[in-house]
Amino acid sequence: MKGLTNIRRIKCGNGNCYILEENGNAVLVDTARTKYREKILSACRKTNIRLIVLTHAHMDHCQNAAFISEKLNVPIAICKADEELIKDNMLQPLHAKTLAGKAVLFFSVKSFYRDEIPPFAPEVYLQDGDSLEKFGISAKIVALPGHTKGSIGIDLGKDGIIVGDALMNMFYPTVSMLYHDYEQMLESAKKISGMGERIVYFGHGKPKKNRDWAR
């Protein structure tokens, strides 16, 4: 894969969205919560967004998907296995092992019950190995299930990997503190470790160099 001209992180509270830009084309990765919609839209208007990719369908990653899709007239892409979560984030129950994870889980579940995701219909379904070349970006999709059934990442080659919530750096770099399937989550972490030396772009927290996430 060719290198990307730019990977722009948009910090939204404790979460992140990313704009991937290459040769005048761009893809928005995740859309954060409603209160950040104008910040994200403003960043998107500075470039040529051709697609919105959701790493998974939890509301803190997709609550602005419908809004931004409509404003920019661009399609939304997601893994089919997560489509059910658009209507109800509780359809794939989450679990946690650590004390920090249980605290995050408490507030996440509270939000799932309280907050709504404005409805949207994905136009593009992504799976492991799919390329984003059609949208002008030299990157491919990597399946990273465990946090949700349909969690995906974006392999940027030597430039890094966007992992959504397959890994987290909310308090410290770690495997996901919340998981729907623990064993799948660990396998996804091992997959990321096996991708070698590169930068990991988290859904939560600052980017860090890749390491052995199974430790």
Coordinates of N, CA and C in Angstrom, one line a residue:
M1 N 0.8 -1.2 0.0 CA 0.0 0.0 0.0 C 0.9 1.2 0.0
K2 N 0.4 2.3 -0.7 CA 1.1 3.5 -0.7 C 0.8 4.2 0.7
G3 N 1.7 5.2 1.0 CA 1.5 5.9 2.3 C 0.5 7.0 2.1
L4 N -0.2 7.2 3.2 CA -1.2 8.3 3.2 C -0.6 9.6 3.4
T5 N -1.2 10.6 2.8 CA -0.6 12.0 2.9 C -0.9 12.6 4.3
N6 N -1.9 12.1 4.9 CA -2.3 12.7 6.2 C -3.2 11.8 7.0
I7 N -3.0 11.7 8.3 CA -3.9 11.0 9.2 C -4.2 12.1 10.3
R8 N -5.4 12.6 10.3 CA -5.8 13.7 11.2 C -6.7 13.2 12.3
R9 N -6.2 13.3 13.5 CA -7.0 12.9 14.7 C -7.9 14.1 15.1
I10 N -9.2 13.8 15.3 CA -10.1 14.8 15.8 C -10.5 14.4 17.2
K11 N -10.0 15.0 18.2 CA -10.3 14.6 19.6 C -11.7 15.1 20.0
C12 N -12.4 14.2 20.5 CA -13.8 14.5 20.9 C -14.0 14.0 22.4
G13 N -13.7 14.8 23.3 CA -13.7 14.3 24.7 C -12.7 13.2 24.9
N14 N -13.1 12.1 25.4 CA -12.2 11.0 25.6 C -12.1 10.0 24.4
G15 N -12.8 10.4 23.3 CA -12.9 9.6 22.1 C -12.2 10.3 20.9
N16 N -12.0 9.6 19.8 CA -11.4 10.1 18.7 C -12.2 9.8 17.4
C17 N -12.1 10.7 16.4 CA -12.5 10.4 15.1 C -11.2 10.7 14.3
Y18 N -11.1 10.2 13.1 CA -9.9 10.4 12.2 C -10.4 10.7 10.8
I19 N -9.6 11.6 10.2 CA -9.8 11.9 8.8 C -8.5 11.4 8.1
L20 N -8.7 10.5 7.1 CA -7.6 10.0 6.3 C -7.7 10.7 4.9
E21 N -6.5 11.3 4.6 CA -6.5 12.1 3.3 C -5.4 11.6 2.4
E22 N -5.7 11.5 1.1 CA -4.7 11.1 0.1 C -5.1 11.6 -1.2
N23 N -4.2 12.4 -1.8 CA -4.3 12.9 -3.2 C -5.7 13.6 -3.4
G24 N -6.2 14.4 -2.5 CA -7.4 15.1 -2.6 C -8.7 14.3 -2.3
N25 N -8.5 13.1 -1.8 CA -9.6 12.3 -1.3 C -9.5 12.1 0.2
A26 N -10.7 11.8 0.8 CA -10.6 11.6 2.3 C -11.7 10.7 2.7
V27 N -11.5 10.0 3.8 CA -12.5 9.2 4.5 C -12.5 9.6 6.0
L28 N -13.7 9.7 6.5 CA -13.9 10.0 7.9 C -14.1 8.7 8.7
V29 N -13.4 8.4 9.7 CA -13.5 7.2 10.5 C -14.1 7.6 11.9
D30 N -15.3 7.1 12.1 CA -16.1 7.3 13.3 C -16.6 8.7 13.4
T31 N -17.7 8.9 14.2 CA -18.3 10.2 14.2 C -18.6 10.8 15.6
A32 N -18.3 10.1 16.6 CA -18.4 10.6 18.0 C -19.8 10.9 18.4
R33 N -20.0 11.6 19.5 CA -21.3 11.9 20.1 C -21.8 13.2 19.5
T34 N -23.1 13.4 19.7 CA -23.8 14.5 19.2 C -23.2 15.9 19.5
K35 N -22.7 16.0 20.7 CA -22.2 17.4 21.1 C -20.9 17.8 20.3
Y36 N -20.3 16.8 19.6 CA -19.1 17.2 18.8 C -19.4 17.3 17.3
R37 N -20.7 17.3 16.9 CA -21.0 17.2 15.5 C -20.5 18.4 14.7
E38 N -20.6 19.6 15.3 CA -20.1 20.8 14.5 C -18.6 20.8 14.4
K39 N -17.9 20.4 15.4 CA -16.5 20.3 15.4 C -16.0 19.3 14.3
I40 N -16.7 18.2 14.2 CA -16.3 17.2 13.2 C -16.7 17.7 11.8
L41 N -17.9 18.2 11.7 CA -18.4 18.7 10.4 C -17.4 19.8 9.8
S42 N -17.0 20.7 10.7 CA -16.1 21.7 10.3 C -14.8 21.2 9.8
A43 N -14.3 20.1 10.4 CA -13.0 19.5 10.0 C -13.3 18.8 8.6
C44 N -14.4 18.2 8.5 CA -14.7 17.5 7.2 C -14.9 18.4 6.0
R45 N -15.4 19.6 6.3 CA -15.6 20.6 5.2 C -14.3 21.1 4.6
K46 N -13.2 20.9 5.3 CA -11.9 21.3 4.8 C -11.3 20.4 3.8
T47 N -11.9 19.3 3.6 CA -11.4 18.3 2.7 C -12.5 17.6 1.9
N48 N -12.2 16.6 1.1 CA -13.2 15.9 0.2 C -13.5 14.6 0.8
I49 N -14.4 14.6 1.8 CA -14.9 13.3 2.4 C -15.7 12.5 1.4
R50 N -15.3 11.2 1.1 CA -16.0 10.4 0.2 C -16.8 9.2 0.9
L51 N -16.4 9.0 2.1 CA -17.0 7.8 2.8 C -16.9 8.1 4.3
I52 N -17.9 7.6 5.1 CA -17.8 7.5 6.5 C -17.6 6.0 6.9
V53 N -16.6 5.7 7.6 CA -16.4 4.3 8.0 C -16.6 4.3 9.5
L54 N -17.4 3.4 10.0 CA -17.6 3.2 11.4 C -16.9 1.9 11.9
T55 N -16.0 2.1 12.9 CA -15.3 0.9 13.3 C -16.2 -0.1 14.0
H56 N -17.2 0.4 14.6 CA -18.3 -0.4 15.2 C -19.5 0.5 15.5
A57 N -20.6 0.0 15.9 CA -21.8 0.7 16.0 C -22.2 1.2 17.4
H58 N -21.3 1.3 18.3 CA -21.6 1.9 19.6 C -21.8 3.4 19.5
M59 N -22.7 4.0 20.2 CA -23.2 5.3 20.0 C -22.1 6.4 20.1
D60 N -21.1 6.1 20.9 CA -20.0 7.1 21.0 C -19.1 7.1 19.8
H61 N -19.4 6.2 18.8 CA -18.7 6.2 17.6 C -19.5 6.5 16.4
C62 N -20.9 6.5 16.6 CA -21.7 6.6 15.4 C -22.9 7.6 15.6
Q63 N -23.0 8.3 16.7 CA -24.1 9.1 17.0 C -24.3 10.2 16.0
N64 N -23.2 10.7 15.3 CA -23.3 11.7 14.3 C -23.3 11.2 12.9
A65 N -23.4 9.9 12.7 CA -23.3 9.3 11.4 C -24.4 9.9 10.4
A66 N -25.6 9.8 10.9 CA -26.7 10.3 10.0 C -26.5 11.8 9.7
F67 N -26.2 12.6 10.7 CA -26.1 14.0 10.5 C -25.0 14.4 9.5
I68 N -23.8 13.8 9.7 CA -22.7 14.1 8.8 C -22.9 13.5 7.4
S69 N -23.5 12.3 7.3 CA -23.8 11.8 6.0 C -24.7 12.6 5.2
E70 N -25.7 13.2 5.9 CA -26.7 14.1 5.2 C -26.0 15.4 4.8
K71 N -25.3 16.0 5.7 CA -24.6 17.3 5.4 C -23.6 17.2 4.3
L72 N -22.9 16.1 4.2 CA -21.9 15.9 3.2 C -22.3 15.1 2.0
N73 N -23.5 14.5 2.1 CA -24.0 13.6 1.0 C -23.0 12.5 0.7
V74 N -22.6 11.8 1.7 CA -21.6 10.7 1.5 C -22.2 9.4 2.2
P75 N -21.9 8.3 1.7 CA -22.4 7.0 2.3 C -21.7 6.6 3.6
I76 N -22.4 5.8 4.3 CA -21.9 5.2 5.6 C -21.5 3.8 5.4
A77 N -20.3 3.4 5.9 CA -19.9 2.0 5.8 C -19.7 1.4 7.2
I78 N -20.1 0.1 7.3 CA -20.0 -0.6 8.5 C -19.9 -2.1 8.2
C79 N -19.5 -2.9 9.2 CA -19.5 -4.3 9.1 C -20.9 -4.8 9.3
K80 N -21.4 -5.7 8.5 CA -22.8 -6.2 8.6 C -23.2 -6.7 10.0
A81 N -22.2 -7.3 10.6 CA -22.4 -8.0 11.9 C -22.8 -6.9 13.0
D82 N -22.5 -5.7 12.8 CA -22.8 -4.6 13.8 C -24.1 -3.8 13.4
E83 N -24.7 -4.1 12.3 CA -25.8 -3.3 11.9 C -27.0 -3.3 12.9
E84 N -27.2 -4.4 13.6 CA -28.2 -4.5 14.6 C -28.1 -3.5 15.7
L85 N -26.8 -3.1 16.0 CA -26.6 -2.2 17.1 C -27.0 -0.8 16.8
I86 N -27.3 -0.5 15.6 CA -27.7 0.9 15.2 C -29.1 1.2 15.9
K87 N -29.9 0.2 16.0 CA -31.2 0.3 16.7 C -31.2 0.1 18.2
D88 N -30.2 -0.7 18.6 CA -30.2 -1.0 20.0 C -28.8 -1.5 20.4
N89 N -28.0 -0.6 21.1 CA -26.7 -1.0 21.5 C -26.6 -2.1 22.5
M90 N -27.7 -2.5 23.1 CA -27.8 -3.6 24.1 C -27.9 -4.9 23.5
L91 N -28.0 -5.0 22.2 CA -28.2 -6.3 21.6 C -27.0 -7.2 21.6
Q92 N -25.8 -6.6 21.8 CA -24.6 -7.4 22.0 C -24.1 -7.0 23.4
P93 N -24.5 -7.7 24.5 CA -24.1 -7.3 25.8 C -22.6 -7.2 26.0
L94 N -22.1 -6.3 26.8 CA -20.7 -6.1 27.1 C -20.4 -6.6 28.5
H95 N -19.1 -6.9 28.7 CA -18.6 -7.4 29.9 C -17.2 -6.7 30.2
A96 N -16.8 -6.8 31.5 CA -15.5 -6.2 31.8 C -14.9 -7.1 33.0
K97 N -13.6 -7.1 33.0 CA -12.9 -7.9 34.1 C -12.2 -6.9 35.1
T98 N -11.6 -5.8 34.6 CA -10.8 -5.0 35.5 C -11.8 -4.0 36.2
L99 N -11.2 -3.4 37.3 CA -12.0 -2.4 38.0 C -12.3 -1.2 37.1
A100 N -11.3 -0.7 36.4 CA -11.5 0.4 35.5 C -12.5 0.1 34.4
G101 N -12.4 -1.2 33.9 CA -13.3 -1.6 32.9 C -14.7 -1.6 33.4
K102 N -14.9 -2.1 34.6 CA -16.3 -2.1 35.2 C -16.9 -0.7 35.4
A103 N -16.0 0.3 35.7 CA -16.5 1.6 35.8 C -16.9 2.2 34.4
V104 N -16.1 1.9 33.4 CA -16.4 2.3 32.0 C -17.7 1.6 31.6
L105 N -17.8 0.3 31.9 CA -19.0 -0.4 31.5 C -20.3 0.2 32.2
F106 N -20.2 0.6 33.4 CA -21.4 1.2 34.1 C -21.9 2.4 33.3
F107 N -20.9 3.3 33.0 CA -21.3 4.6 32.3 C -21.7 4.3 30.9
S108 N -21.1 3.3 30.2 CA -21.5 3.0 28.9 C -22.9 2.4 28.8
V109 N -23.2 1.5 29.7 CA -24.6 0.9 29.6 C -25.6 2.0 30.0
K110 N -25.3 2.9 30.9 CA -26.2 4.0 31.2 C -26.5 4.8 30.0
S111 N -25.4 5.1 29.2 CA -25.6 5.9 28.0 C -26.4 5.1 27.0
F112 N -26.1 3.8 26.9 CA -26.9 3.0 25.9 C -28.4 3.1 26.1
Y113 N -28.8 3.1 27.4 CA -30.2 3.2 27.7 C -30.8 4.7 27.5
R114 N -29.9 5.7 27.8 CA -30.4 7.0 27.9 C -30.3 7.7 26.5
D115 N -29.3 7.5 25.8 CA -29.0 8.3 24.5 C -29.5 7.5 23.3
E116 N -29.9 8.2 22.3 CA -30.4 7.6 21.1 C -29.4 7.8 19.9
I117 N -29.4 6.9 19.0 CA -28.6 7.0 17.8 C -29.6 7.4 16.7
P118 N -29.5 8.6 16.1 CA -30.3 9.0 15.0 C -30.2 7.9 13.9
P119 N -31.4 7.4 13.4 CA -31.3 6.3 12.5 C -30.6 6.6 11.2
F120 N -29.9 5.6 10.7 CA -29.3 5.7 9.4 C -29.2 4.3 8.7
A121 N -29.1 4.2 7.5 CA -29.0 3.0 6.7 C -27.6 2.9 6.0
P122 N -26.7 2.0 6.5 CA -25.4 1.9 5.8 C -25.6 1.5 4.3
E123 N -24.8 2.1 3.5 CA -24.8 1.8 2.0 C -23.7 0.9 1.6
V124 N -22.7 0.8 2.5 CA -21.5 0.0 2.2 C -21.3 -0.9 3.3
Y125 N -21.1 -2.2 3.0 CA -20.8 -3.2 4.1 C -19.3 -3.6 3.9
L126 N -18.5 -3.6 4.9 CA -17.1 -3.9 4.9 C -16.8 -5.2 5.6
Q127 N -15.8 -5.9 5.1 CA -15.3 -7.1 5.7 C -13.8 -7.2 5.6
D128 N -13.2 -8.1 6.3 CA -11.8 -8.3 6.3 C -11.2 -8.4 4.9
G129 N -10.2 -7.5 4.7 CA -9.5 -7.5 3.4 C -10.0 -6.5 2.4
D130 N -11.2 -6.0 2.6 CA -11.7 -5.0 1.7 C -10.8 -3.8 1.6
S131 N -10.7 -3.3 0.4 CA -9.8 -2.1 0.1 C -10.7 -0.8 0.1
L132 N -10.0 0.3 0.5 CA -10.7 1.6 0.4 C -10.2 2.4 -0.8
E133 N -9.5 1.7 -1.7 CA -9.0 2.3 -2.9 C -10.1 3.0 -3.8
K134 N -11.3 2.4 -3.8 CA -12.4 2.9 -4.5 C -12.8 4.3 -4.0
F135 N -12.4 4.6 -2.8 CA -12.7 5.9 -2.2 C -11.5 6.8 -2.2
G136 N -10.4 6.4 -2.8 CA -9.2 7.2 -3.0 C -8.2 7.0 -1.9
I137 N -8.4 6.0 -1.0 CA -7.5 5.9 0.2 C -6.8 4.5 0.1
S138 N -5.4 4.5 0.2 CA -4.6 3.3 0.1 C -4.6 2.6 1.5
A139 N -5.7 1.9 1.8 CA -5.8 1.2 3.1 C -6.8 0.1 2.9
K140 N -6.8 -0.8 3.8 CA -7.7 -2.0 3.8 C -8.3 -2.3 5.1
I141 N -9.4 -2.9 5.1 CA -10.2 -3.2 6.3 C -9.6 -4.5 7.0
V142 N -9.5 -4.5 8.3 CA -9.1 -5.7 9.0 C -10.2 -6.0 10.1
A143 N -10.6 -7.2 10.1 CA -11.7 -7.6 11.1 C -11.0 -7.7 12.4
L144 N -11.7 -7.1 13.4 CA -11.1 -7.1 14.8 C -12.3 -7.4 15.8
P145 N -13.0 -8.5 15.6 CA -14.1 -8.8 16.5 C -13.7 -9.0 18.0
G146 N -14.7 -8.9 18.8 CA -14.5 -9.1 20.2 C -15.2 -8.0 21.1
H147 N -14.8 -6.8 20.8 CA -15.5 -5.7 21.5 C -16.9 -5.7 21.0
T148 N -17.2 -5.8 19.8 CA -18.5 -6.2 19.2 C -18.3 -7.2 18.1
K149 N -19.3 -7.8 17.7 CA -19.2 -8.9 16.7 C -18.6 -8.3 15.4
G150 N -18.9 -7.1 15.0 CA -18.5 -6.5 13.8 C -17.4 -5.5 13.8
S151 N -16.7 -5.4 14.9 CA -15.6 -4.4 15.1 C -14.6 -4.6 14.0
I152 N -14.2 -3.5 13.3 CA -13.2 -3.5 12.3 C -12.2 -2.4 12.6
G153 N -11.0 -2.6 11.9 CA -10.0 -1.6 11.9 C -9.6 -1.2 10.5
I154 N -8.7 -0.3 10.4 CA -8.2 0.2 9.1 C -6.7 0.1 9.1
D155 N -6.2 -0.8 8.2 CA -4.8 -1.1 8.0 C -4.2 0.0 7.1
L156 N -3.3 0.8 7.6 CA -2.8 1.9 6.9 C -1.3 1.6 6.4
G157 N -1.0 0.3 6.5 CA 0.4 -0.1 6.1 C 1.4 0.5 7.0
K158 N 2.5 1.0 6.5 CA 3.6 1.6 7.4 C 3.1 2.8 8.2
D159 N 2.0 3.4 7.8 CA 1.5 4.6 8.5 C 0.8 4.3 9.8
G160 N 0.4 3.0 10.0 CA -0.3 2.6 11.2 C -1.5 1.8 11.0
I161 N -2.3 1.7 12.1 CA -3.6 1.0 12.1 C -4.5 1.7 13.0
I162 N -5.7 1.9 12.5 CA -6.8 2.5 13.3 C -7.6 1.3 13.9
V163 N -7.8 1.2 15.2 CA -8.3 -0.1 15.8 C -9.7 0.1 16.4
G164 N -10.3 1.3 16.4 CA -11.6 1.4 17.1 C -11.4 1.1 18.5
D165 N -12.2 0.3 19.1 CA -12.1 -0.1 20.5 C -11.6 -1.5 20.7
A166 N -10.9 -2.1 19.7 CA -10.3 -3.4 19.8 C -9.2 -3.3 20.8
L167 N -8.6 -2.1 20.9 CA -7.6 -1.7 22.0 C -8.1 -0.4 22.5
M168 N -7.6 -0.1 23.7 CA -8.0 1.2 24.3 C -6.8 1.9 25.0
N169 N -6.8 3.2 25.0 CA -5.8 3.9 25.7 C -6.5 5.0 26.5
M170 N -7.6 4.7 27.1 CA -8.4 5.6 27.9 C -7.7 6.1 29.2
F171 N -7.1 5.1 29.9 CA -6.4 5.4 31.1 C -4.9 4.9 31.0
Y172 N -4.7 3.9 30.2 CA -3.4 3.3 29.9 C -3.6 2.4 28.7
P173 N -2.6 2.1 27.9 CA -2.7 1.3 26.7 C -3.0 -0.2 27.1
T174 N -4.1 -0.7 26.6 CA -4.5 -2.1 26.9 C -5.4 -2.7 25.9
V175 N -5.6 -4.0 26.0 CA -6.7 -4.6 25.2 C -8.0 -3.9 25.6
S176 N -9.0 -4.1 24.8 CA -10.3 -3.5 25.2 C -10.8 -3.8 26.6
M177 N -11.1 -2.8 27.3 CA -11.6 -3.0 28.7 C -13.0 -3.5 28.7
L178 N -13.7 -3.4 27.5 CA -15.1 -3.9 27.4 C -15.1 -4.8 26.2
Y179 N -15.9 -5.9 26.4 CA -15.9 -6.9 25.3 C -17.2 -7.7 25.3
H180 N -17.6 -8.0 24.1 CA -18.8 -8.9 23.9 C -18.3 -10.3 23.9
D181 N -17.1 -10.6 23.4 CA -16.6 -12.0 23.3 C -15.1 -11.9 23.7
Y182 N -14.8 -12.3 24.9 CA -13.4 -12.2 25.5 C -12.3 -12.8 24.6
E183 N -12.6 -14.1 24.2 CA -11.6 -14.8 23.4 C -11.3 -14.1 22.1
Q184 N -12.4 -13.7 21.4 CA -12.3 -13.0 20.1 C -11.5 -11.7 20.3
M185 N -11.8 -11.0 21.4 CA -11.1 -9.8 21.7 C -9.6 -10.0 21.9
L186 N -9.2 -11.1 22.5 CA -7.8 -11.4 22.7 C -7.1 -11.8 21.4
E187 N -7.9 -12.5 20.5 CA -7.3 -12.9 19.2 C -7.1 -11.7 18.3
S188 N -8.0 -10.7 18.4 CA -7.9 -9.5 17.7 C -6.7 -8.7 18.2
A189 N -6.5 -8.7 19.5 CA -5.3 -8.0 20.0 C -4.0 -8.6 19.5
K190 N -4.0 -10.0 19.5 CA -2.8 -10.7 18.9 C -2.6 -10.4 17.5
K191 N -3.7 -10.2 16.7 CA -3.6 -9.9 15.3 C -2.9 -8.6 15.1
I192 N -3.3 -7.6 15.9 CA -2.7 -6.3 15.9 C -1.2 -6.3 16.2
S193 N -0.9 -7.1 17.3 CA 0.5 -7.2 17.7 C 1.3 -7.8 16.5
G194 N 0.8 -8.7 15.8 CA 1.5 -9.4 14.7 C 1.7 -8.5 13.5
M195 N 1.1 -7.3 13.5 CA 1.2 -6.5 12.3 C 2.5 -5.7 12.4
G196 N 3.3 -5.8 13.5 CA 4.6 -5.3 13.5 C 4.7 -3.8 13.9
E197 N 5.9 -3.2 13.7 CA 6.1 -1.9 14.1 C 5.4 -0.8 13.3
R198 N 4.5 -0.1 14.0 CA 3.7 0.9 13.4 C 3.0 1.7 14.5
I199 N 2.2 2.7 14.2 CA 1.5 3.5 15.2 C 0.1 2.9 15.3
V200 N -0.4 2.8 16.5 CA -1.8 2.4 16.7 C -2.6 3.6 17.1
Y201 N -3.7 3.8 16.3 CA -4.6 4.9 16.5 C -5.9 4.3 17.2
F202 N -6.1 4.7 18.4 CA -7.2 4.2 19.2 C -8.5 4.9 19.0
G203 N -9.6 4.3 19.3 CA -10.8 5.0 19.4 C -10.9 5.9 20.6
H204 N -10.1 5.5 21.7 CA -10.0 6.3 22.9 C -8.6 6.5 23.3
G205 N -8.1 7.7 23.4 CA -6.7 7.9 23.8 C -5.8 8.3 22.7
K206 N -4.6 8.7 23.2 CA -3.5 9.1 22.3 C -2.9 7.9 21.5
P207 N -2.5 8.1 20.2 CA -1.8 7.1 19.5 C -0.5 6.6 20.2
K208 N -0.2 5.3 20.0 CA 1.0 4.8 20.6 C 1.6 3.8 19.6
K209 N 2.9 3.5 19.8 CA 3.6 2.5 19.0 C 3.0 1.1 19.3
N210 N 2.9 0.3 18.3 CA 2.4 -1.1 18.5 C 3.3 -1.9 19.4
R211 N 2.7 -2.8 20.1 CA 3.5 -3.7 21.0 C 2.8 -5.0 21.1
D212 N 3.3 -5.9 22.0 CA 2.7 -7.2 22.3 C 1.5 -6.9 23.2
W213 N 0.3 -6.9 22.7 CA -0.9 -6.6 23.5 C -1.4 -7.8 24.3
A214 N -0.8 -9.0 24.1 CA -1.2 -10.1 24.8 C -0.5 -10.2 26.2
R215 N 0.5 -9.3 26.4 CA 1.2 -9.4 27.7 C 0.3 -8.8 28.8

